[in-house]
Amino acid sequence: MASWNSHGSRMREAKMLVLVLLVWLLPLLEALKVSPLIEKVSDHKDFKKLLRTRTNVLVVYTNTATSGDSHLKLLSDVAQTVKGQGTIAWVNCGDSEGRKLCKKVKVDPSSKPGGAELLHYKDGTFHTEYSRPATFKSMVAFLKDPSGPALWEENPEAKDIVHIEAEKDFRKLLKKEERPVLLMFYAPWCGVCKRMQPVFQQAATETKGRYVLAGMNVHPAEFDGLKQEYNVKGYPTFCYFEKGKFLHHYEDYGATAKDIADWMKNPQPPQPKTPEVPWTETDSPVFHLTDESFDDFLEEHPAALIMFYAPWCGHCKKMKPEYDEAAQTLNKGSDSPGVLAAVDTTVHKAVGERFKISGFPTVKYFERGEDKYTLPHLRSKDKLIEFMHNPQAPPPPEQSWEDTPSSVSHLGSEDFREALKKKKHALVMFYAPWCPHCKNAVPHFTTAAELFREDRKIVYAAVDCTRAQNHELCKQEGVEGYPTFVHYNYGKLVEKYNGDRGEAGFIGFMRSLRGRDQEKVVKKKEEL
C-alpha cells in the first residue's frame, strides 16, 4: 500500500512538472508562431536603430507574450504582403528587457483592450496610433499609405454598401443577386467620388432590402479589363444591373440620396445631352462677327466692345445674359456710346490668332479700329455699361504672390525636391492664384514665414499648381483642392496640415515641431 502511495505521489509530481514546463514553454511556443518577417525587439538601442534604418514601421506592443496573439497572427500575413514597403515589429512589455523599453517609450498595453497597442513610426519618429480596423485589408492599406485616407468600408456610415474587393467577388455578386444592383466604380483619390460617397451610402441605407448599392475601387491596373468591359473612362462610373445583366449607366453626379432611390424605382438610360444652342444675332442684341465681317464692322463702329468666346466655356455662358442685357440698354436711343459685339473664336480662328486670344472670355475695347484695352474685370451688365460711358484704361493687374518680396520660398517641379531635402521642416502651400481661400491665407502664411526667416532648418514654401510645369508635381503630392498645406521633413511628406489658416495656426504648428525637436535633444543628453 505504501509503495502504491509512493508511486501515486511521483505521478502527481511528474504531472505538476509537465504543467509547470507547459506554462513556461507556452510563451516561447506562441512566439515561435510569429512570422520571421515580424522583428522582435526588446533592447532600446535596437529599437532606435530599427526606427533609424526603416521609414515605415508598425510596432505592436503586448502586455505579455500571449496577449497579442490574435494581432501577431494577423500581422504575420500583413508582413508578408507589405514586404519591402513596410516593417512590422513586436515588443513584449511583459519580459524584463521589453518592460524597460516600454517604460522608456511610455507605452502601457495593459490598459488597452486585448492587452495590445499598435503605434506607427514614420521616418524615425512617432507618426500615429493605429486606430483603424484590425483587419488584413485595412492594415495592408495603412502600411502601403500611412498618411492616406481610410478605406471606404471602414466608414461605419457605409455599412449598407456592398464593398467589392476582387473581380471574382464582382462576378459572384452578379450571378447570385436577384435584386437590382447599382455599382459605383471609383478611385480612392477621386474628388467627385469622395463627394458622392456619403450620398450613395445614404441611398443604400434608405433602399436596403429592395436594391443593392455596391462600391468597387477599380483604379489598380489589375482591373483594366473590367474597366474596358463596362466603359469606365473616368471616376466615378455608375453601372446598373438586373439579374446579372448590365443595362444602363447612371450619370447624375449632382444627385441626392432621394434622386438615386427614385431613379432605382424606374431606371432609365441617360438622356442624350442637349446640343449647345448657338449664340446668334437673331436672338441677341449683340452683333456677332466673323473672320470676314470683323474689319468692316470696326470701320462702321468707332467705339466697340468685343467679347471673344468659346461655346463650351462656363464663364462665357455665365456672362452671355449680362452681355445681352448690356447690349440691349446701350443700343437704345441715338446717343449710344458704342456697341457690343462677340466672336466665336473656335469657328473664326483667324481673328482669335490675330489678337492672340488664349483664354475665354477675353473682352477687348476697340476705338476707331485700334485694339485699345483688354478688360478682364468686365463681367456684369452694370460694369459693361459703366465702362462704355467712360472708357478708361483697366486697373493694373494685381502683382502675383511670386513677384511680391517675402520670406516664402516659391518652388516648382524643377527645384522642389532639392530645396526641401535641405530643410528639417517645410510647410508647403499648394495653391491657385484665382482661389479665394488661397488669397485669404497668403498674408497669414507670409507673416509666419517672416517670423522664421532666420531659422535655417525651416522653410515656408509655395507651389502654383496652375502652372503647366507643376501639374504633375501637384498630382504626385496628392493635391485635390486649393489651398492644400503639407508638412515635409527633409523632403519626405509627413502629413497634410488641416489646422487654422491664420497666423496663429501657421506659427503655432511650426513652434510645436521645434518644441518636439528640443525635447528629443534633451532626452538624448539625458541618455548619454
Coordinates of C-alpha atoms in Angstrom, one line a residue:
M1 CA 0.0 0.0 0.0
A2 CA 2.9 2.3 0.9
S3 CA 4.6 1.7 -2.4
W4 CA 1.3 2.5 -4.3
N5 CA 1.0 5.8 -2.5
S6 CA 4.6 6.5 -3.3
H7 CA 4.0 5.7 -6.9
G8 CA 0.9 7.9 -7.0
S9 CA 2.9 10.8 -5.4
R10 CA 5.6 10.5 -8.0
M11 CA 2.9 10.6 -10.8
R12 CA 1.4 13.7 -9.3
E13 CA 4.8 15.3 -9.1
A14 CA 5.6 14.4 -12.7
K15 CA 2.2 15.9 -13.9
M16 CA 2.9 19.1 -11.9
L17 CA 6.4 19.3 -13.5
V18 CA 4.9 18.9 -17.0
L19 CA 2.3 21.6 -16.2
V20 CA 5.0 24.0 -15.0
L21 CA 7.0 23.3 -18.1
L22 CA 4.0 23.9 -20.4
V23 CA 3.3 27.2 -18.6
W24 CA 6.9 28.2 -19.1
L25 CA 7.1 27.0 -22.7
L26 CA 3.8 28.4 -23.8
P27 CA 5.0 31.9 -24.4
L28 CA 8.0 30.5 -26.2
L29 CA 5.8 28.3 -28.4
E30 CA 3.5 31.2 -29.1
A31 CA 6.5 33.4 -30.0
L32 CA 7.6 30.7 -32.5
K33 CA 4.3 31.0 -34.3
V34 CA 5.2 34.6 -35.2
S35 CA 6.4 35.2 -38.7
P36 CA 10.2 35.8 -39.1
L37 CA 9.2 38.9 -41.0
I38 CA 8.0 40.4 -37.7
E39 CA 11.0 41.8 -36.0
K40 CA 11.2 41.0 -32.2
V41 CA 12.7 44.0 -30.4
S42 CA 13.4 44.3 -26.7
D43 CA 16.6 46.4 -26.4
H44 CA 16.2 50.2 -26.6
K45 CA 19.3 50.6 -28.8
D46 CA 18.0 48.0 -31.3
F47 CA 14.6 49.8 -31.3
K48 CA 16.2 53.2 -32.1
K49 CA 18.3 51.5 -34.8
L50 CA 15.2 50.0 -36.3
L51 CA 13.4 53.4 -36.5
R52 CA 16.6 55.0 -37.9
T53 CA 17.0 52.4 -40.7
R54 CA 13.3 51.9 -41.6
T55 CA 11.0 54.6 -42.7
N56 CA 7.6 52.9 -42.3
V57 CA 7.3 50.8 -39.1
L58 CA 4.2 49.5 -37.3
V59 CA 5.0 48.3 -33.8
V60 CA 2.7 46.0 -31.8
Y61 CA 3.3 46.3 -28.0
T62 CA 1.8 43.5 -26.0
N63 CA 1.3 43.1 -22.3
T64 CA 2.5 39.5 -22.3
A65 CA 3.9 37.1 -24.9
T66 CA 0.4 35.8 -25.5
S67 CA -1.9 38.8 -25.1
G68 CA -1.2 40.0 -28.6
D69 CA -1.6 36.6 -30.2
S70 CA -4.5 37.5 -32.4
H71 CA -2.8 40.6 -33.6
L72 CA 0.5 38.8 -34.3
K73 CA -1.1 36.0 -36.3
L74 CA -2.9 38.6 -38.5
L75 CA 0.3 40.8 -38.7
S76 CA 2.3 37.8 -39.9
D77 CA 0.1 37.7 -43.0
V78 CA 0.3 41.5 -43.3
A79 CA 4.1 41.5 -43.1
Q80 CA 4.3 39.0 -46.0
T81 CA 2.1 41.3 -48.2
V82 CA 3.9 44.6 -47.4
K83 CA 7.4 43.1 -47.5
G84 CA 9.8 45.7 -48.9
Q85 CA 7.3 48.5 -48.3
G86 CA 6.8 48.5 -44.6
T87 CA 8.1 46.8 -41.4
I88 CA 6.2 45.2 -38.5
A89 CA 7.9 44.9 -35.1
W90 CA 6.9 43.3 -31.8
V91 CA 7.8 44.4 -28.3
N92 CA 6.7 42.2 -25.4
C93 CA 6.3 44.5 -22.5
G94 CA 5.9 41.5 -20.2
D95 CA 9.6 40.3 -20.2
S96 CA 12.3 42.2 -18.2
E97 CA 14.1 43.8 -21.2
G98 CA 10.8 44.6 -23.0
R99 CA 9.4 46.2 -19.8
K100 CA 12.4 48.6 -19.8
L101 CA 11.9 49.6 -23.4
C102 CA 8.1 50.1 -23.0
K103 CA 8.8 52.3 -20.0
K104 CA 11.3 54.4 -21.9
V105 CA 8.9 55.0 -24.8
K106 CA 5.9 55.4 -22.4
V107 CA 3.7 52.6 -23.7
D108 CA 1.4 50.6 -21.4
P109 CA -0.5 48.0 -23.4
S110 CA -2.1 46.6 -20.2
S111 CA -4.6 49.5 -20.3
K112 CA -5.6 48.6 -23.9
P113 CA -8.3 46.1 -25.0
G114 CA -6.8 42.7 -25.6
G115 CA -3.5 43.8 -23.9
A116 CA -2.0 45.2 -27.2
E117 CA -1.3 48.6 -28.6
L118 CA -0.2 49.4 -32.2
L119 CA 1.8 52.5 -32.9
H120 CA 3.2 53.7 -36.2
Y121 CA 6.6 55.4 -36.8
K122 CA 7.5 57.3 -39.9
D123 CA 11.0 58.5 -40.9
G124 CA 12.4 57.7 -37.4
T125 CA 9.7 59.4 -35.3
F126 CA 6.3 58.6 -33.9
H127 CA 3.5 59.2 -36.5
T128 CA 0.2 58.0 -35.2
E129 CA -1.6 55.4 -33.1
Y130 CA -3.2 52.7 -35.4
S131 CA -6.9 53.2 -34.8
R132 CA -8.3 51.6 -38.0
P133 CA -10.0 48.2 -38.0
A134 CA -7.7 45.2 -37.1
T135 CA -8.3 43.5 -40.5
F136 CA -5.9 42.3 -43.1
K137 CA -7.1 44.7 -45.8
S138 CA -7.1 47.8 -43.6
M139 CA -3.7 47.1 -42.1
V140 CA -2.2 46.5 -45.6
A141 CA -3.8 49.6 -47.0
F142 CA -2.5 51.6 -44.0
L143 CA 1.1 50.4 -44.3
K144 CA 1.1 51.0 -48.0
D145 CA 0.0 54.6 -47.5
P146 CA 0.2 55.6 -43.8
S147 CA -0.9 59.2 -44.4
G148 CA -3.6 58.2 -47.0
P149 CA -7.4 58.2 -46.5
A150 CA -9.2 55.3 -44.7
L151 CA -10.9 52.7 -46.9
W152 CA -14.5 53.4 -47.7
E153 CA -15.6 50.2 -46.0
E154 CA -14.0 51.5 -42.7
N155 CA -16.7 54.2 -42.5
P156 CA -19.5 53.0 -40.2
E157 CA -21.9 55.1 -42.3
A158 CA -21.1 52.9 -45.3
K159 CA -22.3 49.6 -43.7
D160 CA -25.1 49.2 -46.1
I161 CA -22.8 49.5 -49.2
V162 CA -21.6 46.1 -50.5
H163 CA -17.9 46.6 -50.8
I164 CA -16.3 44.5 -53.5
E165 CA -12.6 43.8 -53.4
A166 CA -11.8 41.3 -56.2
E167 CA -13.2 40.7 -59.7
K168 CA -14.3 37.2 -58.6
D169 CA -16.4 38.8 -55.9
F170 CA -17.9 41.1 -58.5
R171 CA -18.8 38.2 -60.8
K172 CA -20.2 36.2 -57.9
L173 CA -22.5 39.1 -56.8
L174 CA -23.9 39.5 -60.3
K175 CA -24.5 35.7 -60.6
K176 CA -26.3 35.2 -57.3
E177 CA -28.1 38.6 -56.7
E178 CA -31.8 38.7 -57.7
R179 CA -32.3 42.3 -56.7
P180 CA -31.3 45.2 -59.0
V181 CA -27.6 46.3 -58.4
L182 CA -26.2 49.9 -58.8
L183 CA -22.4 49.6 -58.7
M184 CA -20.1 52.6 -58.2
F185 CA -16.7 52.1 -59.8
Y186 CA -14.4 54.5 -58.1
A187 CA -10.8 55.5 -57.2
P188 CA -9.8 56.4 -53.6
W189 CA -8.2 59.7 -54.7
C190 CA -11.1 60.9 -56.9
G191 CA -12.6 64.2 -55.6
V192 CA -16.1 63.6 -57.2
C193 CA -16.1 60.1 -55.7
K194 CA -15.4 61.4 -52.2
R195 CA -18.2 63.9 -52.6
M196 CA -20.7 61.3 -53.9
Q197 CA -19.9 58.5 -51.4
P198 CA -22.0 60.0 -48.5
V199 CA -24.9 60.4 -50.8
F200 CA -24.5 56.9 -52.2
Q201 CA -24.3 55.3 -48.8
Q202 CA -27.3 57.2 -47.6
A203 CA -29.2 55.9 -50.6
A204 CA -28.1 52.4 -49.8
T205 CA -29.5 52.7 -46.3
E206 CA -32.8 54.1 -47.5
T207 CA -33.3 51.4 -50.1
K208 CA -31.9 48.5 -48.0
G209 CA -33.6 45.2 -48.8
R210 CA -35.0 46.4 -52.1
Y211 CA -31.9 47.1 -54.1
V212 CA -28.1 46.5 -53.7
L213 CA -25.8 49.5 -53.9
A214 CA -22.2 48.4 -54.2
G215 CA -18.7 50.0 -54.5
M216 CA -15.5 48.8 -56.0
N217 CA -12.1 50.5 -56.2
V218 CA -11.0 49.7 -59.8
H219 CA -8.1 52.2 -60.0
P220 CA -5.4 49.4 -59.8
A221 CA -4.1 48.2 -63.2
E222 CA -5.4 44.6 -62.4
F223 CA -8.9 45.9 -63.2
D224 CA -8.1 47.4 -66.6
G225 CA -10.1 44.6 -68.4
L226 CA -13.1 45.2 -66.2
K227 CA -13.0 49.0 -66.9
Q228 CA -12.9 48.3 -70.6
E229 CA -15.8 45.9 -70.4
Y230 CA -18.0 48.4 -68.7
N231 CA -16.7 51.6 -70.4
V232 CA -15.2 53.1 -67.3
K233 CA -13.3 56.1 -68.7
G234 CA -13.4 58.2 -65.5
Y235 CA -14.4 58.1 -61.9
P236 CA -16.9 57.6 -60.6
T237 CA -18.8 55.4 -63.2
F238 CA -22.2 54.0 -62.1
C239 CA -23.4 50.8 -63.7
Y240 CA -27.0 49.4 -63.3
F241 CA -27.5 45.6 -63.4
E242 CA -30.6 43.4 -63.4
K243 CA -30.2 39.7 -62.9
G244 CA -26.5 40.0 -63.6
K245 CA -27.1 41.9 -66.9
F246 CA -25.7 45.4 -67.4
L247 CA -28.5 47.7 -68.6
H248 CA -27.5 51.4 -68.1
H249 CA -25.1 53.9 -66.8
Y250 CA -26.3 56.4 -64.2
E251 CA -24.9 59.9 -64.8
D252 CA -26.4 62.3 -62.3
Y253 CA -23.3 63.4 -60.4
G254 CA -25.2 66.1 -58.5
A255 CA -27.8 63.7 -57.2
T256 CA -29.2 63.5 -53.7
A257 CA -29.9 60.2 -52.0
K258 CA -33.6 60.6 -52.8
D259 CA -32.7 61.1 -56.5
I260 CA -30.8 57.8 -56.6
A261 CA -33.6 56.0 -54.8
D262 CA -36.2 57.4 -57.1
W263 CA -34.2 56.5 -60.2
M264 CA -33.8 52.9 -58.9
K265 CA -37.6 52.6 -58.9
N266 CA -37.7 53.4 -62.7
P267 CA -34.2 53.1 -64.1
Q268 CA -33.8 54.9 -67.4
P269 CA -30.7 55.2 -69.7
P270 CA -29.0 58.6 -69.7
Q271 CA -30.8 61.2 -71.8
P272 CA -28.8 62.5 -74.8
K273 CA -27.2 65.7 -73.9
T274 CA -28.9 68.8 -75.3
P275 CA -26.6 70.3 -78.0
E276 CA -25.2 73.7 -77.4
V277 CA -27.6 76.4 -78.5
P278 CA -25.6 78.8 -80.7
W279 CA -25.5 82.4 -79.7
T280 CA -26.7 84.0 -82.8
E281 CA -27.6 87.5 -83.9
T282 CA -31.3 86.6 -84.5
D283 CA -32.0 86.2 -80.7
S284 CA -29.4 88.6 -79.3
P285 CA -28.9 92.4 -79.4
V286 CA -25.2 91.7 -79.6
F287 CA -23.5 91.9 -83.0
H288 CA -22.0 88.5 -84.0
L289 CA -18.9 88.8 -86.1
T290 CA -16.9 86.5 -88.4
D291 CA -13.4 86.5 -89.8
E292 CA -14.8 88.2 -92.9
S293 CA -17.0 90.8 -91.3
F294 CA -14.7 91.8 -88.4
D295 CA -12.7 94.7 -90.0
D296 CA -15.7 96.2 -91.9
F297 CA -17.6 96.2 -88.6
L298 CA -14.9 98.2 -86.8
E299 CA -14.8 100.7 -89.6
E300 CA -18.5 101.3 -89.2
H301 CA -18.4 101.5 -85.4
P302 CA -15.7 103.8 -83.9
A303 CA -16.4 102.5 -80.4
A304 CA -16.9 98.8 -79.9
L305 CA -16.5 96.3 -77.1
I306 CA -15.9 92.8 -78.4
M307 CA -16.1 89.5 -76.5
F308 CA -14.0 86.7 -77.8
Y309 CA -15.6 83.4 -76.6
A310 CA -15.9 79.7 -76.9
P311 CA -19.4 78.0 -76.8
W312 CA -18.3 75.4 -74.3
C313 CA -16.7 77.9 -71.9
G314 CA -18.5 78.0 -68.5
H315 CA -17.5 81.6 -67.7
C316 CA -18.7 82.7 -71.2
K317 CA -22.1 81.0 -70.7
K318 CA -22.4 82.8 -67.3
M319 CA -21.5 86.1 -68.9
K320 CA -23.7 85.9 -72.0
P321 CA -27.0 87.1 -70.4
E322 CA -25.2 90.0 -68.7
Y323 CA -23.6 90.9 -72.1
D324 CA -27.0 90.7 -73.9
E325 CA -28.7 92.9 -71.3
A326 CA -25.9 95.5 -71.5
A327 CA -26.2 95.5 -75.3
Q328 CA -29.9 95.9 -75.1
T329 CA -29.5 99.0 -72.9
L330 CA -26.7 100.6 -74.9
N331 CA -28.4 100.1 -78.3
K332 CA -31.4 102.2 -77.2
G333 CA -31.5 105.8 -78.5
S334 CA -29.3 107.7 -80.8
D335 CA -26.7 108.8 -78.2
S336 CA -25.3 105.3 -77.6
P337 CA -21.6 105.5 -76.5
G338 CA -20.8 102.3 -78.5
V339 CA -21.8 98.8 -79.4
L340 CA -21.2 95.3 -78.1
A341 CA -20.1 92.5 -80.4
A342 CA -18.9 88.9 -80.0
V343 CA -16.8 86.4 -81.9
D344 CA -16.8 82.6 -81.6
T345 CA -13.1 82.0 -81.9
T346 CA -13.5 78.3 -82.1
V347 CA -15.1 78.9 -85.5
H348 CA -13.5 82.2 -86.6
K349 CA -9.9 81.2 -85.7
A350 CA -8.1 83.8 -87.9
V351 CA -9.4 86.7 -85.7
G352 CA -8.5 84.8 -82.5
E353 CA -5.0 84.2 -83.7
R354 CA -4.6 87.8 -84.9
F355 CA -5.4 89.1 -81.4
K356 CA -3.5 86.3 -79.5
I357 CA -6.7 85.1 -77.7
S358 CA -5.5 82.4 -75.3
G359 CA -8.4 82.3 -72.7
F360 CA -12.2 82.7 -72.7
P361 CA -13.9 85.1 -72.4
T362 CA -11.5 87.8 -73.5
V363 CA -13.0 91.3 -73.7
K364 CA -11.4 94.0 -75.8
Y365 CA -12.3 97.6 -76.4
F366 CA -11.7 99.0 -79.9
E367 CA -11.5 102.7 -80.8
R368 CA -11.5 103.6 -84.5
G369 CA -10.3 100.1 -85.3
E370 CA -7.5 100.2 -82.8
D371 CA -7.2 97.5 -80.1
K372 CA -7.1 99.9 -77.2
Y373 CA -7.7 97.9 -74.0
T374 CA -8.1 94.3 -72.7
L375 CA -10.6 94.3 -69.9
P376 CA -10.6 91.2 -67.7
H377 CA -12.6 92.8 -64.9
L378 CA -15.7 93.5 -67.1
R379 CA -18.2 90.7 -66.4
S380 CA -21.5 92.2 -65.2
K381 CA -24.1 94.3 -67.1
D382 CA -23.5 97.3 -64.8
K383 CA -19.8 97.3 -65.2
L384 CA -20.1 96.9 -69.0
I385 CA -22.4 99.9 -69.3
E386 CA -20.4 102.0 -66.9
F387 CA -17.2 101.4 -69.0
M388 CA -18.8 102.2 -72.3
H389 CA -20.0 105.6 -71.0
N390 CA -16.5 106.3 -69.7
P391 CA -13.8 104.2 -71.5
Q392 CA -10.7 104.2 -69.4
A393 CA -7.6 102.0 -69.1
P394 CA -8.2 99.0 -66.8
P395 CA -6.6 99.0 -63.4
P396 CA -3.1 97.4 -63.4
P397 CA -3.2 93.6 -62.7
E398 CA -2.6 92.5 -59.2
Q399 CA 1.1 91.7 -58.5
S400 CA 1.4 88.0 -58.3
W401 CA 2.4 86.5 -55.0
E402 CA 5.6 85.2 -56.5
D403 CA 6.6 88.6 -57.6
T404 CA 6.0 90.2 -54.2
P405 CA 9.1 90.2 -52.0
S406 CA 8.6 87.9 -49.0
S407 CA 10.2 85.1 -46.9
V408 CA 8.1 82.5 -48.7
S409 CA 10.1 80.3 -51.0
H410 CA 8.3 79.8 -54.3
L411 CA 9.1 76.4 -55.8
G412 CA 8.4 74.5 -59.0
S413 CA 8.9 71.0 -60.3
E414 CA 12.5 71.8 -61.2
D415 CA 13.7 72.7 -57.7
F416 CA 11.0 71.4 -55.3
R417 CA 12.7 68.1 -54.2
E418 CA 16.2 69.6 -53.9
A419 CA 15.1 72.6 -51.9
L420 CA 13.1 70.6 -49.3
K421 CA 15.8 68.0 -48.8
K422 CA 17.8 70.7 -47.1
K423 CA 15.1 71.7 -44.6
K424 CA 14.2 69.7 -41.4
H425 CA 10.7 71.2 -41.5
A426 CA 8.9 72.6 -44.5
L427 CA 5.3 73.7 -44.7
V428 CA 4.2 73.9 -48.3
M429 CA 1.1 75.7 -49.6
F430 CA -0.1 74.3 -52.9
Y431 CA -2.4 77.0 -54.4
A432 CA -4.1 78.5 -57.4
P433 CA -3.8 82.3 -57.9
W434 CA -7.5 82.7 -58.5
C435 CA -8.6 80.7 -55.5
P436 CA -10.3 83.0 -52.8
H437 CA -9.3 80.7 -49.9
C438 CA -5.7 80.9 -51.1
K439 CA -5.8 84.7 -51.3
N440 CA -7.1 84.8 -47.7
A441 CA -4.3 82.6 -46.5
V442 CA -1.5 84.3 -48.3
P443 CA -0.9 87.2 -45.9
H444 CA -1.0 84.9 -42.8
F445 CA 1.3 82.4 -44.4
T446 CA 3.7 85.2 -45.4
T447 CA 3.8 86.6 -41.9
A448 CA 4.6 83.1 -40.4
A449 CA 7.4 82.7 -43.0
E450 CA 8.8 86.1 -41.9
L451 CA 8.9 85.1 -38.3
F452 CA 11.0 82.0 -39.0
R453 CA 13.2 83.6 -41.7
E454 CA 16.4 83.3 -39.7
D455 CA 15.9 79.6 -38.9
R456 CA 17.9 77.7 -41.4
K457 CA 16.1 74.4 -40.7
I458 CA 12.7 75.8 -41.5
V459 CA 11.0 77.0 -44.7
Y460 CA 7.5 78.1 -45.7
A461 CA 7.2 77.4 -49.4
A462 CA 4.5 77.7 -52.1
V463 CA 3.8 76.0 -55.3
D464 CA 1.4 77.4 -58.0
C465 CA -0.4 74.4 -59.3
T466 CA -1.9 76.2 -62.2
R467 CA 1.4 76.4 -64.0
A468 CA 1.7 73.6 -66.6
Q469 CA 5.1 72.5 -65.4
N470 CA 3.8 72.0 -61.9
H471 CA 0.7 69.9 -62.8
E472 CA 2.4 66.6 -62.4
L473 CA 4.1 67.6 -59.1
C474 CA 0.8 68.7 -57.5
K475 CA -0.8 65.4 -58.6
Q476 CA 2.0 63.4 -57.1
E477 CA 1.8 65.2 -53.8
G478 CA -1.9 64.4 -53.5
V479 CA -3.3 67.9 -54.2
E480 CA -7.0 67.7 -54.9
G481 CA -8.1 71.2 -53.9
Y482 CA -6.8 74.6 -53.1
P483 CA -5.1 75.5 -50.9
T484 CA -3.5 72.3 -49.7
F485 CA -0.9 72.6 -46.9
V486 CA 1.7 69.8 -46.5
H487 CA 4.4 69.3 -43.9
Y488 CA 7.7 67.8 -45.1
N489 CA 10.7 66.5 -43.1
Y490 CA 13.9 66.7 -45.2
G491 CA 11.9 66.4 -48.3
K492 CA 9.7 63.5 -47.1
L493 CA 5.9 64.0 -46.8
V494 CA 4.9 63.7 -43.2
E495 CA 1.3 64.9 -43.1
K496 CA -1.3 67.2 -44.5
Y497 CA -1.8 70.3 -42.4
N498 CA -5.5 70.8 -41.6
G499 CA -5.2 73.4 -38.8
D500 CA -6.2 77.1 -38.6
R501 CA -5.2 79.1 -41.6
G502 CA -4.4 82.3 -39.7
E503 CA -1.1 83.5 -38.4
A504 CA -1.6 81.7 -35.1
G505 CA -2.2 78.4 -36.8
F506 CA 0.8 78.5 -39.2
I507 CA 3.1 79.8 -36.5
G508 CA 1.9 77.5 -33.7
F509 CA 2.3 74.4 -35.9
M510 CA 5.9 75.2 -36.6
R511 CA 6.6 76.1 -33.0
S512 CA 5.2 72.7 -31.9
L513 CA 7.6 70.9 -34.3
R514 CA 10.5 72.9 -33.0
G515 CA 9.4 72.1 -29.4
R516 CA 9.4 68.4 -30.1
D517 CA 12.9 68.7 -31.6
Q518 CA 14.2 70.3 -28.5
E519 CA 12.6 67.6 -26.3
K520 CA 14.5 65.0 -28.3
V521 CA 17.8 66.8 -27.9
V522 CA 17.2 67.0 -24.1
K523 CA 16.3 63.2 -24.0
K524 CA 19.5 62.3 -25.9
K525 CA 21.6 64.3 -23.5
E526 CA 19.9 62.6 -20.5
E527 CA 20.5 59.2 -22.1
L528 CA 24.2 60.0 -22.6

